[in-house]
mmCIF file of C-alpha atoms in Angstrom:
data_model
loop_
_atom_site.group_PDB
_atom_site.id
_atom_site.type_symbol
_atom_site.label_atom_id
_atom_site.label_comp_id
_atom_site.label_asym_id
_atom_site.label_seq_id
_atom_site.Cartn_x
_atom_site.Cartn_y
_atom_site.Cartn_z
ATOM 1 C CA MET A 1 32.358 11.068 3.050
ATOM 2 C CA VAL A 2 33.309 8.625 5.743
ATOM 3 C CA SER A 3 34.038 4.977 5.064
ATOM 4 C CA TRP A 4 35.943 2.450 7.121
ATOM 5 C CA PHE A 5 36.347 -1.331 7.203
ATOM 6 C CA ARG A 6 36.602 -4.045 9.874
ATOM 7 C CA ARG A 7 35.902 -7.714 10.480
ATOM 8 C CA ASN A 8 32.440 -9.048 11.185
ATOM 9 C CA LYS A 9 31.419 -8.626 14.812
ATOM 10 C CA PRO A 10 29.088 -10.741 16.924
ATOM 11 C CA GLU A 11 26.046 -8.999 18.361
ATOM 12 C CA ALA A 12 27.487 -9.024 21.858
ATOM 13 C CA ALA A 13 30.331 -6.830 20.684
ATOM 14 C CA ALA A 14 28.071 -4.331 18.945
ATOM 15 C CA PRO A 15 27.659 -1.923 21.884
ATOM 16 C CA ALA A 16 31.397 -1.191 21.901
ATOM 17 C CA PRO A 17 31.676 2.258 20.280
ATOM 18 C CA SER A 18 34.165 2.807 17.513
ATOM 19 C CA ASP A 19 36.216 5.899 16.850
ATOM 20 C CA PRO A 20 35.779 6.689 13.145
ATOM 21 C CA PRO A 21 38.457 8.608 11.280
ATOM 22 C CA GLN A 22 37.841 12.301 11.557
ATOM 23 C CA GLN A 23 37.137 13.987 8.269
ATOM 24 C CA PRO A 24 35.772 17.438 7.587
ATOM 25 C CA ALA A 25 32.071 17.359 8.314
ATOM 26 C CA THR A 26 29.638 19.075 6.014
ATOM 27 C CA PRO A 27 28.189 22.171 7.711
ATOM 28 C CA PRO A 28 24.525 21.539 8.597
ATOM 29 C CA ASP A 29 23.436 24.679 6.768
ATOM 30 C CA ALA A 30 25.389 23.971 3.584
ATOM 31 C CA PRO A 31 23.124 23.996 0.512
ATOM 32 C CA ALA A 32 22.618 20.730 -1.337
ATOM 33 C CA PRO A 33 24.442 20.678 -4.662
ATOM 34 C CA ALA A 34 22.311 20.367 -7.753
ATOM 35 C CA ALA A 35 22.206 16.922 -9.300
ATOM 36 C CA ARG A 36 24.400 16.587 -12.365
ATOM 37 C CA ASP A 37 22.543 16.566 -15.660
ATOM 38 C CA ASP A 38 24.089 13.240 -16.644
ATOM 39 C CA ASP A 39 22.826 11.566 -13.441
ATOM 40 C CA PHE A 40 19.317 11.443 -14.908
ATOM 41 C CA ALA A 41 20.093 11.721 -18.606
ATOM 42 C CA SER A 42 17.766 8.838 -19.489
ATOM 43 C CA ALA A 43 15.002 9.839 -17.064
ATOM 44 C CA ALA A 44 11.897 11.784 -17.961
ATOM 45 C CA PRO A 45 11.773 15.398 -16.755
ATOM 46 C CA ALA A 46 10.476 15.826 -13.221
ATOM 47 C CA ALA A 47 6.703 15.895 -12.920
ATOM 48 C CA ALA A 48 5.136 19.333 -12.596
ATOM 49 C CA PRO A 49 4.505 20.620 -9.060
ATOM 50 C CA GLY A 50 1.187 20.011 -7.323
ATOM 51 C CA LYS A 51 -1.783 18.057 -8.627
ATOM 52 C CA THR A 52 -0.793 18.637 -12.247
ATOM 53 C CA GLY A 53 2.312 16.515 -11.885
ATOM 54 C CA TRP A 54 0.435 13.700 -10.157
ATOM 55 C CA ARG A 55 -2.148 13.634 -12.954
ATOM 56 C CA GLN A 56 0.590 13.575 -15.597
ATOM 57 C CA ARG A 57 2.151 10.478 -14.078
ATOM 58 C CA LEU A 58 -0.845 8.518 -12.763
ATOM 59 C CA SER A 59 -3.479 9.163 -15.427
ATOM 60 C CA GLY A 60 -2.237 6.145 -17.374
ATOM 61 C CA SER A 61 -2.451 3.732 -14.443
ATOM 62 C CA GLY A 62 -4.733 0.712 -14.615
ATOM 63 C CA ILE A 63 -7.304 2.058 -12.185
ATOM 64 C CA ALA A 64 -7.462 5.464 -13.905
ATOM 65 C CA ARG A 65 -7.929 3.950 -17.360
ATOM 66 C CA SER A 66 -10.545 1.406 -16.356
ATOM 67 C CA LEU A 67 -12.714 3.607 -14.139
ATOM 68 C CA GLY A 68 -12.318 6.767 -16.204
ATOM 69 C CA GLY A 69 -13.266 4.965 -19.403
ATOM 70 C CA LEU A 70 -16.166 3.245 -17.700
ATOM 71 C CA PHE A 71 -17.856 6.463 -16.610
ATOM 72 C CA ARG A 72 -17.088 8.374 -19.798
ATOM 73 C CA ARG A 73 -19.325 5.920 -21.643
ATOM 74 C CA ASN A 74 -22.232 7.520 -19.709
ATOM 75 C CA PRO A 75 -23.582 4.210 -18.393
ATOM 76 C CA ALA A 76 -27.007 3.751 -16.872
ATOM 77 C CA LEU A 77 -27.297 3.881 -13.095
ATOM 78 C CA ASP A 78 -27.932 0.205 -12.369
ATOM 79 C CA ASP A 79 -26.450 -2.968 -10.875
ATOM 80 C CA ALA A 80 -24.565 -3.669 -14.096
ATOM 81 C CA LEU A 81 -22.586 -0.457 -13.594
ATOM 82 C CA LEU A 82 -21.688 -1.471 -10.044
ATOM 83 C CA ASP A 83 -20.609 -4.901 -11.308
ATOM 84 C CA GLU A 84 -18.284 -3.210 -13.805
ATOM 85 C CA ILE A 85 -16.886 -0.967 -11.064
ATOM 86 C CA GLU A 86 -16.242 -4.027 -8.906
ATOM 87 C CA THR A 87 -14.389 -5.781 -11.736
ATOM 88 C CA ALA A 88 -12.331 -2.669 -12.507
ATOM 89 C CA LEU A 89 -11.267 -2.221 -8.875
ATOM 90 C CA ILE A 90 -10.256 -5.851 -8.387
ATOM 91 C CA THR A 91 -8.351 -5.848 -11.682
ATOM 92 C CA ALA A 92 -6.493 -2.720 -10.526
ATOM 93 C CA ASP A 93 -5.265 -4.549 -7.370
ATOM 94 C CA VAL A 94 -7.523 -2.750 -4.894
ATOM 95 C CA GLY A 95 -8.162 -6.165 -3.364
ATOM 96 C CA VAL A 96 -11.279 -8.234 -2.856
ATOM 97 C CA GLY A 97 -11.944 -7.097 0.716
ATOM 98 C CA ALA A 98 -11.689 -3.364 0.049
ATOM 99 C CA THR A 99 -13.584 -3.648 -3.230
ATOM 100 C CA THR A 100 -16.453 -5.676 -1.773
ATOM 101 C CA ALA A 101 -16.931 -3.265 1.125
ATOM 102 C CA LEU A 102 -16.855 -0.238 -1.158
ATOM 103 C CA VAL A 103 -19.213 -1.619 -3.812
ATOM 104 C CA ASP A 104 -21.673 -2.995 -1.233
ATOM 105 C CA ASP A 105 -21.895 0.460 0.332
ATOM 106 C CA LEU A 106 -22.485 2.109 -3.045
ATOM 107 C CA ARG A 107 -25.112 -0.506 -3.913
ATOM 108 C CA ALA A 108 -27.010 0.140 -0.678
ATOM 109 C CA ARG A 109 -26.939 3.893 -1.280
ATOM 110 C CA MET A 110 -28.107 3.457 -4.877
ATOM 111 C CA ARG A 111 -31.085 1.432 -3.719
ATOM 112 C CA LYS A 112 -31.934 4.239 -1.306
ATOM 113 C CA ARG A 113 -31.985 6.525 -4.385
ATOM 114 C CA GLU A 114 -29.160 8.727 -3.102
ATOM 115 C CA PHE A 115 -27.770 9.113 -6.649
ATOM 116 C CA ALA A 116 -29.626 10.974 -9.372
ATOM 117 C CA ASP A 117 -27.390 9.643 -12.153
ATOM 118 C CA ALA A 118 -24.034 7.995 -12.896
ATOM 119 C CA ALA A 119 -22.230 11.300 -12.317
ATOM 120 C CA ASP A 120 -23.471 11.315 -8.712
ATOM 121 C CA LEU A 121 -22.278 7.742 -8.285
ATOM 122 C CA PHE A 122 -18.889 8.762 -9.675
ATOM 123 C CA LYS A 123 -18.570 11.505 -7.063
ATOM 124 C CA ALA A 124 -19.531 9.072 -4.309
ATOM 125 C CA LEU A 125 -16.955 6.532 -5.524
ATOM 126 C CA ARG A 126 -14.292 9.196 -5.525
ATOM 127 C CA ALA A 127 -15.206 10.268 -1.981
ATOM 128 C CA GLU A 128 -15.115 6.637 -0.787
ATOM 129 C CA LEU A 129 -11.611 6.166 -2.237
ATOM 130 C CA VAL A 130 -10.389 9.325 -0.510
ATOM 131 C CA ALA A 131 -11.915 8.119 2.761
ATOM 132 C CA ILE A 132 -9.949 4.846 2.548
ATOM 133 C CA LEU A 133 -6.661 6.730 2.181
ATOM 134 C CA GLU A 134 -7.148 9.680 4.515
ATOM 135 C CA PRO A 135 -6.297 7.764 7.721
ATOM 136 C CA VAL A 136 -2.898 6.738 6.298
ATOM 137 C CA SER A 137 -2.056 10.066 4.680
ATOM 138 C CA LYS A 138 0.425 11.115 7.368
ATOM 139 C CA PRO A 139 3.678 12.822 6.320
ATOM 140 C CA LEU A 140 6.881 11.841 8.094
ATOM 141 C CA GLN A 141 7.658 14.306 10.889
ATOM 142 C CA ILE A 142 11.300 14.673 11.913
ATOM 143 C CA ASP A 143 11.666 15.204 15.655
ATOM 144 C CA GLY A 144 14.235 17.989 15.966
ATOM 145 C CA ASP A 145 15.015 17.004 19.556
ATOM 146 C CA ALA A 146 16.109 13.504 18.525
ATOM 147 C CA ARG A 147 19.683 13.783 17.311
ATOM 148 C CA PRO A 148 19.977 11.714 15.308
ATOM 149 C CA PHE A 149 16.446 10.944 14.149
ATOM 150 C CA VAL A 150 16.983 7.385 12.945
ATOM 151 C CA ILE A 151 15.225 5.982 9.872
ATOM 152 C CA VAL A 152 15.745 2.320 8.973
ATOM 153 C CA THR A 153 14.682 1.431 5.437
ATOM 154 C CA ILE A 154 13.544 -2.100 4.630
ATOM 155 C CA GLY A 155 12.004 -4.000 1.732
ATOM 156 C CA VAL A 156 12.430 -6.880 -0.690
ATOM 157 C CA ASN A 157 14.892 -6.943 -3.567
ATOM 158 C CA GLY A 158 14.367 -4.538 -6.426
ATOM 159 C CA VAL A 159 11.765 -2.196 -4.927
ATOM 160 C CA GLY A 160 14.007 0.875 -5.237
ATOM 161 C CA LYS A 161 15.059 1.047 -1.595
ATOM 162 C CA THR A 162 18.573 2.451 -2.051
ATOM 163 C CA THR A 163 17.344 4.888 -4.694
ATOM 164 C CA THR A 164 14.619 6.021 -2.289
ATOM 165 C CA ILE A 165 17.285 6.679 0.350
ATOM 166 C CA GLY A 166 19.155 8.831 -2.139
ATOM 167 C CA LYS A 167 16.017 10.808 -2.938
ATOM 168 C CA LEU A 168 15.263 11.265 0.760
ATOM 169 C CA ALA A 169 18.838 12.460 1.253
ATOM 170 C CA ARG A 170 18.306 15.071 -1.424
ATOM 171 C CA LYS A 171 15.019 16.137 0.165
ATOM 172 C CA PHE A 172 16.490 16.497 3.663
ATOM 173 C CA ARG A 173 19.560 18.341 2.394
ATOM 174 C CA ASP A 174 17.288 20.744 0.507
ATOM 175 C CA GLU A 175 15.648 21.374 3.891
ATOM 176 C CA ASN A 176 19.114 22.226 5.263
ATOM 177 C CA ARG A 177 19.129 19.253 7.623
ATOM 178 C CA SER A 178 22.437 17.656 8.557
ATOM 179 C CA LEU A 179 22.404 14.065 7.448
ATOM 180 C CA MET A 180 24.333 10.793 7.520
ATOM 181 C CA LEU A 181 23.766 7.497 5.708
ATOM 182 C CA ALA A 182 24.638 3.997 6.937
ATOM 183 C CA ALA A 183 25.481 1.436 4.248
ATOM 184 C CA GLY A 184 23.914 -1.553 5.988
ATOM 185 C CA ASP A 185 23.344 -3.570 2.812
ATOM 186 C CA THR A 186 26.576 -5.521 3.117
ATOM 187 C CA PHE A 187 25.078 -8.554 1.363
ATOM 188 C CA ARG A 188 24.916 -7.167 -2.197
ATOM 189 C CA ALA A 189 28.295 -6.425 -3.765
ATOM 190 C CA ALA A 190 27.406 -3.089 -5.371
ATOM 191 C CA ALA A 191 25.068 -1.808 -2.665
ATOM 192 C CA VAL A 192 27.695 0.073 -0.635
ATOM 193 C CA ALA A 193 29.120 1.724 -3.748
ATOM 194 C CA GLN A 194 25.622 2.684 -4.871
ATOM 195 C CA LEU A 195 24.838 4.358 -1.565
ATOM 196 C CA GLN A 196 28.224 6.085 -1.552
ATOM 197 C CA ALA A 197 27.446 7.466 -5.013
ATOM 198 C CA TRP A 198 24.194 8.921 -3.684
ATOM 199 C CA GLY A 199 26.139 10.349 -0.750
ATOM 200 C CA GLU A 200 28.601 12.071 -3.055
ATOM 201 C CA ARG A 201 25.790 13.372 -5.235
ATOM 202 C CA ASN A 202 24.079 14.965 -2.231
ATOM 203 C CA ASP A 203 27.223 15.889 -0.265
ATOM 204 C CA VAL A 204 26.227 13.548 2.564
ATOM 205 C CA GLN A 205 28.524 11.437 4.733
ATOM 206 C CA VAL A 206 28.244 7.657 4.397
ATOM 207 C CA VAL A 207 29.355 5.182 7.075
ATOM 208 C CA ALA A 208 30.357 1.856 5.521
ATOM 209 C CA GLN A 209 32.271 -1.327 6.167
ATOM 210 C CA GLY A 210 33.307 -4.151 3.863
ATOM 211 C CA GLN A 211 31.054 -6.585 2.057
ATOM 212 C CA ASN A 212 29.563 -9.259 4.356
ATOM 213 C CA ALA A 213 30.257 -7.144 7.439
ATOM 214 C CA ASP A 214 27.727 -7.288 10.253
ATOM 215 C CA PRO A 215 24.992 -4.803 9.230
ATOM 216 C CA ALA A 216 23.977 -4.305 12.872
ATOM 217 C CA ALA A 217 27.547 -3.165 13.616
ATOM 218 C CA VAL A 218 27.423 -0.749 10.675
ATOM 219 C CA ALA A 219 24.176 0.735 11.986
ATOM 220 C CA PHE A 220 25.595 1.017 15.501
ATOM 221 C CA ASP A 221 28.806 2.721 14.316
ATOM 222 C CA ALA A 222 26.763 5.135 12.212
ATOM 223 C CA TYR A 223 24.543 5.970 15.174
ATOM 224 C CA GLN A 224 27.560 6.691 17.370
ATOM 225 C CA ALA A 225 29.146 8.887 14.684
ATOM 226 C CA ALA A 226 25.911 10.775 14.009
ATOM 227 C CA GLN A 227 25.274 11.326 17.711
ATOM 228 C CA SER A 228 28.782 12.593 18.397
ATOM 229 C CA ARG A 229 28.515 15.112 15.553
ATOM 230 C CA GLY A 230 24.993 16.289 16.319
ATOM 231 C CA VAL A 231 23.618 15.082 13.000
ATOM 232 C CA GLU A 232 19.868 15.587 12.641
ATOM 233 C CA VAL A 233 18.927 12.568 10.508
ATOM 234 C CA LEU A 234 20.514 9.135 10.097
ATOM 235 C CA ILE A 235 19.159 6.866 7.364
ATOM 236 C CA ALA A 236 20.242 3.228 7.542
ATOM 237 C CA ASP A 237 20.082 1.036 4.462
ATOM 238 C CA THR A 238 19.487 -2.711 4.871
ATOM 239 C CA ALA A 239 19.883 -5.645 2.521
ATOM 240 C CA GLY A 240 16.967 -6.236 0.207
ATOM 241 C CA ARG A 241 15.539 -9.624 1.066
ATOM 242 C CA LEU A 242 12.670 -11.848 0.128
ATOM 243 C CA HIS A 243 10.159 -12.072 2.951
ATOM 244 C CA THR A 244 10.576 -15.864 2.781
ATOM 245 C CA GLN A 245 14.310 -15.720 3.650
ATOM 246 C CA GLY A 246 14.328 -16.532 7.360
ATOM 247 C CA GLY A 247 18.004 -15.811 7.999
ATOM 248 C CA LEU A 248 17.944 -12.374 6.428
ATOM 249 C CA MET A 249 14.704 -11.519 8.199
ATOM 250 C CA GLU A 250 16.327 -12.385 11.531
ATOM 251 C CA GLU A 251 19.281 -10.191 10.565
ATOM 252 C CA LEU A 252 16.873 -7.312 10.022
ATOM 253 C CA ALA A 253 15.365 -7.837 13.468
ATOM 254 C CA LYS A 254 18.900 -7.788 14.921
ATOM 255 C CA ILE A 255 19.645 -4.392 13.337
ATOM 256 C CA VAL A 256 16.536 -2.923 14.951
ATOM 257 C CA ARG A 257 17.323 -4.619 18.259
ATOM 258 C CA VAL A 258 20.907 -3.282 18.394
ATOM 259 C CA LEU A 259 19.771 0.252 17.559
ATOM 260 C CA GLY A 260 17.084 -0.039 20.221
ATOM 261 C CA LYS A 261 19.770 -0.508 22.877
ATOM 262 C CA GLN A 262 20.710 3.157 22.393
ATOM 263 C CA SER A 263 17.227 4.377 23.296
ATOM 264 C CA SER A 264 13.746 2.905 23.503
ATOM 265 C CA ALA A 265 12.686 5.410 20.824
ATOM 266 C CA VAL A 266 15.338 4.268 18.312
ATOM 267 C CA PRO A 267 14.787 3.674 15.476
ATOM 268 C CA HIS A 268 12.280 6.473 15.233
ATOM 269 C CA GLU A 269 10.959 5.308 11.865
ATOM 270 C CA ILE A 270 11.058 1.932 10.133
ATOM 271 C CA LEU A 271 10.245 2.801 6.559
ATOM 272 C CA MET A 272 9.249 -0.034 4.246
ATOM 273 C CA VAL A 273 9.580 0.502 0.509
ATOM 274 C CA ILE A 274 6.946 -1.173 -1.688
ATOM 275 C CA ASP A 275 7.047 -1.536 -5.477
ATOM 276 C CA GLY A 276 3.743 -0.196 -6.809
ATOM 277 C CA THR A 277 3.802 -2.720 -9.658
ATOM 278 C CA THR A 278 3.890 -5.665 -7.247
ATOM 279 C CA GLY A 279 0.128 -5.876 -6.811
ATOM 280 C CA GLN A 280 -1.370 -8.040 -4.091
ATOM 281 C CA ASN A 281 2.014 -9.597 -3.283
ATOM 282 C CA ALA A 282 2.738 -6.337 -1.457
ATOM 283 C CA ILE A 283 0.220 -7.425 1.193
ATOM 284 C CA SER A 284 2.155 -10.583 2.046
ATOM 285 C CA GLN A 285 5.417 -8.609 2.062
ATOM 286 C CA VAL A 286 4.156 -6.065 4.597
ATOM 287 C CA ARG A 287 2.596 -8.784 6.713
ATOM 288 C CA ALA A 288 5.875 -10.758 6.857
ATOM 289 C CA PHE A 289 8.075 -7.745 7.598
ATOM 290 C CA SER A 290 5.662 -6.436 10.239
ATOM 291 C CA ALA A 291 5.927 -9.778 12.022
ATOM 292 C CA LYS A 292 9.670 -9.160 12.485
ATOM 293 C CA VAL A 293 9.926 -5.400 13.034
ATOM 294 C CA PRO A 294 7.394 -2.641 13.817
ATOM 295 C CA VAL A 295 6.914 -1.058 10.387
ATOM 296 C CA SER A 296 5.862 2.551 10.985
ATOM 297 C CA GLY A 297 5.691 3.994 7.475
ATOM 298 C CA LEU A 298 5.470 3.010 3.814
ATOM 299 C CA VAL A 299 6.929 4.378 0.600
ATOM 300 C CA VAL A 300 5.181 3.184 -2.575
ATOM 301 C CA THR A 301 7.478 3.500 -5.577
ATOM 302 C CA LYS A 302 7.115 3.115 -9.354
ATOM 303 C CA LEU A 303 3.531 4.341 -9.454
ATOM 304 C CA ASP A 304 4.185 5.914 -12.832
ATOM 305 C CA GLY A 305 4.293 3.677 -15.872
ATOM 306 C CA THR A 306 2.787 0.211 -15.577
ATOM 307 C CA ALA A 307 1.534 0.357 -11.972
ATOM 308 C CA LYS A 308 -2.165 -0.333 -11.571
ATOM 309 C CA GLY A 309 -2.332 1.953 -8.526
ATOM 310 C CA GLY A 310 -4.931 0.011 -6.586
ATOM 311 C CA VAL A 311 -2.471 -1.645 -4.209
ATOM 312 C CA VAL A 312 -2.280 1.639 -2.280
ATOM 313 C CA PHE A 313 -5.926 1.204 -1.239
ATOM 314 C CA ALA A 314 -5.375 -2.439 -0.342
ATOM 315 C CA LEU A 315 -2.407 -1.556 1.878
ATOM 316 C CA ALA A 316 -4.343 1.233 3.582
ATOM 317 C CA ARG A 317 -7.321 -0.969 4.388
ATOM 318 C CA GLU A 318 -5.325 -4.044 5.406
ATOM 319 C CA PHE A 319 -2.720 -2.440 7.685
ATOM 320 C CA GLY A 320 -3.495 1.224 8.368
ATOM 321 C CA ILE A 321 0.256 1.966 8.264
ATOM 322 C CA PRO A 322 0.956 5.598 7.282
ATOM 323 C CA ILE A 323 1.999 6.048 3.659
ATOM 324 C CA ARG A 324 4.761 8.644 3.871
ATOM 325 C CA TYR A 325 5.847 9.041 0.253
ATOM 326 C CA ALA A 326 4.940 8.003 -3.269
ATOM 327 C CA GLY A 327 7.366 7.648 -6.149
ATOM 328 C CA ILE A 328 5.935 8.989 -9.411
ATOM 329 C CA GLY A 329 9.161 9.205 -11.429
ATOM 330 C CA GLU A 330 12.896 8.608 -11.451
ATOM 331 C CA ARG A 331 14.154 12.034 -10.468
ATOM 332 C CA PRO A 332 14.645 13.081 -6.829
ATOM 333 C CA GLU A 333 11.836 15.621 -7.133
ATOM 334 C CA ASP A 334 9.453 12.811 -8.082
ATOM 335 C CA LEU A 335 9.461 11.354 -4.585
ATOM 336 C CA ARG A 336 6.358 13.151 -3.310
ATOM 337 C CA VAL A 337 4.803 13.405 0.130
ATOM 338 C CA PHE A 338 1.717 11.220 -0.058
ATOM 339 C CA ASP A 339 -1.645 12.987 0.051
ATOM 340 C CA ALA A 340 -4.930 11.091 -0.177
ATOM 341 C CA GLU A 341 -6.967 13.659 -2.097
ATOM 342 C CA THR A 342 -4.154 14.472 -4.515
ATOM 343 C CA PHE A 343 -3.622 10.777 -5.234
ATOM 344 C CA VAL A 344 -7.303 10.082 -5.895
ATOM 345 C CA ASP A 345 -7.599 13.276 -7.941
ATOM 346 C CA ALA A 346 -4.769 12.020 -10.156
ATOM 347 C CA LEU A 347 -6.661 8.781 -10.745
ATOM 348 C CA LEU A 348 -10.172 10.234 -10.957
ATOM 349 C CA PRO A 349 -10.761 13.990 -11.373
ATOM 350 C CA ASP A 350 -13.441 15.593 -9.239
ATOM 351 C CA THR A 351 -15.876 15.688 -12.164
ATOM 352 C CA LEU A 352 -16.321 13.633 -15.314
ATOM 353 C CA ALA A 353 -15.707 16.787 -17.345
ATOM 354 C CA ASN A 354 -12.020 16.959 -16.269
#
């Protein structure tokens, strides 16, 4: 692991490359070490692979409980049923705009007698939900010719951003990709140590400076180190910030701007982490961050447990930004590539009999 310290630097000095201490680099093809049992001693076991695991973790969400229970009561096919669907969707944070458009379409089709019974309406609802998510169901593709492929992670405080970086590090190391992390959250006292712990856990190098160092300088130094060593992926952490904090938002824009001086394609991905329990506040967060930097992908965390689940549909309809990953548990394996049909299937099975 690499870590070095220096004074804060103004932006004008950022392009000056640094010469980090040389330490033995991890071979790109070295296998990722298994996580220690005590790292996740208090966490639930990883969700089962495939659709089964998604259903295990999302079946208790607000949208699954409300809609599933509604249809299992075998309601009559009428306007009252559509009114209940509308209420359930809005309550589950799907959002007024998305809900109104969806229910109005179902109402028009019902009046055209396209549905024989409530079961047919259920299938149509499920298909409509999949259709909302399909355009944003786009996995992150790492360009092997871009060395390093730079990912900048952003988000407000407490969304699980640093933990998501650690899980991504585990995923990329399991794919035998060479990797480096940049500890750009120099604002929070424990953030650097937290990222370094994830680096040690996954046998990944971490570039760091002292607390309150210039995060743009940290990102630049990490880029130079990763480029000189031929590292495939560089993930840069940034300070968690409220979208109303103007100074920190400008700092985020500076990080992206300094990295962009290396190449017009850098950073290759600006990945925003969203807390799935946040509800409609996630919309204002994405809108504010997108005004400062070009957000290119989303990670929705904490979808297990108390999350209502509907915010995923609201984000898809409002922004059309690809949803790269979904967090359905605490363990590294529970950061799953997002898939529209799998997600909807976890909320609403393909038939009422499931």
